[in-house]
Amino acid sequence: MITNERINTDLTTKDFYYDLPEELIAQHPSEVRDMSRLLTVDRKTGELSHKVFHDIIDYLNPGDVLVINDSKVIPARLYGVKEGTGAEIEFVLLRQNELDTWEVMVRPGRRVKPGSVIIFGEGLLRAEVNEILEGGNRLVKFVYDHDAYTIYTLLDKIGSMPLPPYITERLSDKSRYQTVYAKTEGSAAAPTAGLHFTKELLEKIKEKGVAIAPVMLHVGLGTFRPVKVDNLTDHVMHSEFISVSEESARLINERRAAGGRIVAVGTTSCRTLESAADDNGIVHAVNGDTGIFIYPGYKFKAVDALITNFHLPESTLLMLVSAFSSREIMLSAYETAIKERYRFFSFGDAMFIV
């Protein structure tokens, strides 16, 4: 598993707190993907400008490479009943270990012990609980009719999107919690910076001479978990599966060697690139887990600019963008965004940090 070296810092988790009015938490996506707002931030000076997301094309230069995470969100939330008692049980699928063996989050956990069987979709899907993992998640084996379904077609039939806990309104269109370029199934949450792109905007970006390179990080629900330790160096990052193809690595390296910038779409693409890059900034093909935790003091090797959303207080994602710029500049930008009534979190507005 890829991790970063521990970085000495005097910062604590509380240094990344800010006060956000609840009404600024976006409960639904913007009506048109690329009509969300865009706050551009000069990461050296802190200079800000207020734009609309489709203006991003004006900030991308011929020769740049836009790196996208093409992981696809699966309808990973399942509601079922415990065999024998009828107790209602909720599963969220976190990661696939083998074909039908998954790590899942369970509620209420006290009712689900090794040997329990949970039934979903009126018997279409059964889960046999094998063991309780460290942290309380369960390792389960799914049983179903393999002649009629795959696990993914079953999830499409009986599962629902695992929206973050701060989104309380029902999502009427599943596709709006999916990027237009989503390809490889496996994420339990969307790489939300990519939600702002339309196919038409991506075509215009390519026509301008900007290359688009897909990478993959399957997003886990750990992305929403708060940091529960005061000292950042004590935090253990959850691991996630990443993949960078030989083709994407070659394209990224060629563009950067020719003077183009690597523009990461989202913290997931950023973490993938930084995990795959060597100390000279060369990105290598990779398939494996990463547990990289990026916080102030980290020296970026591969990423030159970052498109991202507004992140939760005291979160690892806010720490990452603070490392890319500075804590002071980021918190000042967030303060301005709150005053200007930007929309926050997964369905909210975007930032472009250059």
Coordinates of C-alpha atoms in Angstrom, one line a residue, residues 170-326:
R170 CA -34.0 12.4 -1.8
L171 CA -32.1 12.3 -5.2
S172 CA -34.7 11.8 -8.0
D173 CA -32.1 11.2 -10.7
K174 CA -29.3 8.7 -9.9
S175 CA -27.2 9.9 -12.8
R176 CA -26.7 13.3 -11.0
Y177 CA -24.5 11.6 -8.4
Q178 CA -22.3 10.2 -11.3
T179 CA -19.8 12.0 -13.5
V180 CA -20.5 12.0 -17.2
Y181 CA -17.3 10.0 -17.8
A182 CA -17.8 7.4 -15.0
K183 CA -16.7 4.0 -16.3
T184 CA -15.3 1.5 -13.8
E185 CA -17.8 0.4 -11.1
G186 CA -16.6 0.4 -7.5
S187 CA -17.0 3.7 -5.7
A188 CA -19.2 4.1 -2.6
A189 CA -19.2 7.9 -3.1
A190 CA -18.8 10.2 -6.1
P191 CA -15.6 12.0 -7.0
T192 CA -17.7 15.1 -6.8
A193 CA -15.4 17.7 -8.4
G194 CA -16.1 15.9 -11.7
L195 CA -19.9 16.4 -11.4
H196 CA -19.5 19.9 -12.9
F197 CA -18.4 18.7 -16.3
T198 CA -20.7 18.1 -19.2
K199 CA -19.7 16.1 -22.3
E200 CA -20.0 19.3 -24.3
L201 CA -17.6 21.2 -22.0
L202 CA -15.1 18.3 -22.2
E203 CA -15.2 18.3 -26.0
K204 CA -14.5 22.1 -26.0
I205 CA -11.6 21.6 -23.6
K206 CA -10.1 18.9 -25.9
E207 CA -10.6 21.2 -29.0
K208 CA -8.5 23.8 -27.2
G209 CA -5.6 21.4 -27.1
V210 CA -6.0 20.1 -23.6
A211 CA -5.5 16.4 -23.2
I212 CA -7.8 14.4 -20.9
A213 CA -6.2 11.5 -19.0
P214 CA -8.3 9.1 -17.0
V215 CA -7.1 7.5 -13.8
M216 CA -9.1 5.7 -11.2
L217 CA -9.6 5.8 -7.4
H218 CA -12.5 3.9 -5.9
V219 CA -13.9 6.3 -3.4
G220 CA -14.7 4.9 0.1
L221 CA -17.0 6.4 2.7
G222 CA -13.9 7.1 4.8
T223 CA -13.7 10.3 2.8
F224 CA -16.6 11.7 4.9
R225 CA -15.3 10.5 8.2
P226 CA -13.9 13.3 10.5
V227 CA -10.4 13.2 11.8
K228 CA -10.8 12.1 15.4
V229 CA -7.3 12.8 16.7
D230 CA -5.8 16.2 17.6
N231 CA -2.4 15.5 16.2
L232 CA -2.5 15.1 12.5
T233 CA 0.4 12.6 12.5
D234 CA -1.7 10.2 14.6
H235 CA -4.4 9.9 11.9
V236 CA -4.5 6.7 9.9
M237 CA -6.0 7.2 6.5
H238 CA -8.4 4.7 5.1
S239 CA -7.0 2.8 2.0
E240 CA -8.6 2.9 -1.4
F241 CA -7.9 1.1 -4.7
I242 CA -6.2 3.1 -7.4
S243 CA -5.2 2.5 -11.0
V244 CA -3.1 4.4 -13.5
S245 CA -2.8 2.9 -17.0
E246 CA 0.5 2.9 -19.0
E247 CA -1.3 5.1 -21.6
S248 CA -2.4 7.7 -19.1
A249 CA 1.0 7.8 -17.4
R250 CA 2.8 8.3 -20.7
L251 CA 0.4 11.1 -21.7
I252 CA 0.8 12.9 -18.4
N253 CA 4.5 12.6 -18.4
E254 CA 4.9 13.7 -22.1
R255 CA 2.6 16.8 -21.6
R256 CA 4.4 17.9 -18.4
A257 CA 7.9 17.4 -20.0
A258 CA 6.7 19.7 -22.8
G259 CA 5.7 22.4 -20.4
G260 CA 2.1 21.6 -19.8
R261 CA 0.4 21.6 -16.4
I262 CA -1.1 18.6 -14.7
V263 CA -4.6 19.7 -13.7
A264 CA -6.2 17.2 -11.3
V265 CA -10.0 17.1 -11.2
G266 CA -10.7 16.4 -7.5
T267 CA -8.8 15.3 -4.5
T268 CA -9.2 11.7 -5.6
S269 CA -7.3 12.3 -8.9
C270 CA -4.8 14.3 -6.9
R271 CA -4.2 11.5 -4.4
T272 CA -3.9 9.0 -7.2
L273 CA -1.3 11.1 -9.0
E274 CA 0.7 11.8 -5.9
S275 CA 0.7 8.1 -5.1
A276 CA 1.8 7.1 -8.5
A277 CA 4.6 9.7 -8.9
D278 CA 8.2 9.2 -8.0
D279 CA 10.4 11.9 -6.3
N280 CA 11.1 13.4 -9.7
G281 CA 7.5 13.9 -10.5
I282 CA 7.3 11.1 -13.0
V283 CA 3.9 9.3 -12.9
H284 CA 4.1 5.5 -13.2
A285 CA 1.4 2.9 -14.1
V286 CA 0.0 1.4 -10.9
N287 CA -2.7 -0.9 -9.6
G288 CA -3.0 -1.2 -5.9
D289 CA -4.1 0.4 -2.7
T290 CA -3.2 3.9 -1.4
G291 CA -3.4 5.3 2.0
I292 CA -1.7 8.6 1.3
F293 CA -2.6 11.4 3.7
I294 CA -1.7 14.8 2.4
Y295 CA -1.6 17.7 4.8
P296 CA 0.4 21.0 5.2
G297 CA 4.1 20.3 4.8
Y298 CA 3.6 17.8 2.0
K299 CA 5.7 18.5 -1.1
F300 CA 3.6 17.9 -4.3
K301 CA 5.3 15.9 -7.0
A302 CA 2.9 15.7 -9.8
V303 CA 0.0 18.1 -9.5
D304 CA 0.2 21.7 -10.8
A305 CA -3.4 22.9 -10.5
L306 CA -6.5 21.5 -8.7
I307 CA -10.2 21.6 -9.4
T308 CA -12.2 20.7 -6.2
N309 CA -15.3 21.3 -4.2
F310 CA -15.7 22.9 -0.8
H311 CA -14.9 20.4 2.0
L312 CA -16.1 19.6 5.5
P313 CA -14.4 21.4 8.5
E314 CA -11.6 19.4 10.0
S315 CA -11.6 16.9 7.1
T316 CA -8.6 15.3 5.4
L317 CA -9.8 16.9 2.2
L318 CA -9.6 20.4 3.6
M319 CA -6.1 19.5 4.9
L320 CA -5.1 18.4 1.4
V321 CA -6.2 21.7 -0.3
S322 CA -4.5 23.6 2.5
A323 CA -1.3 21.7 1.7
F324 CA -1.6 22.6 -1.9
S325 CA -2.0 26.3 -1.1
S326 CA -1.8 27.2 2.6

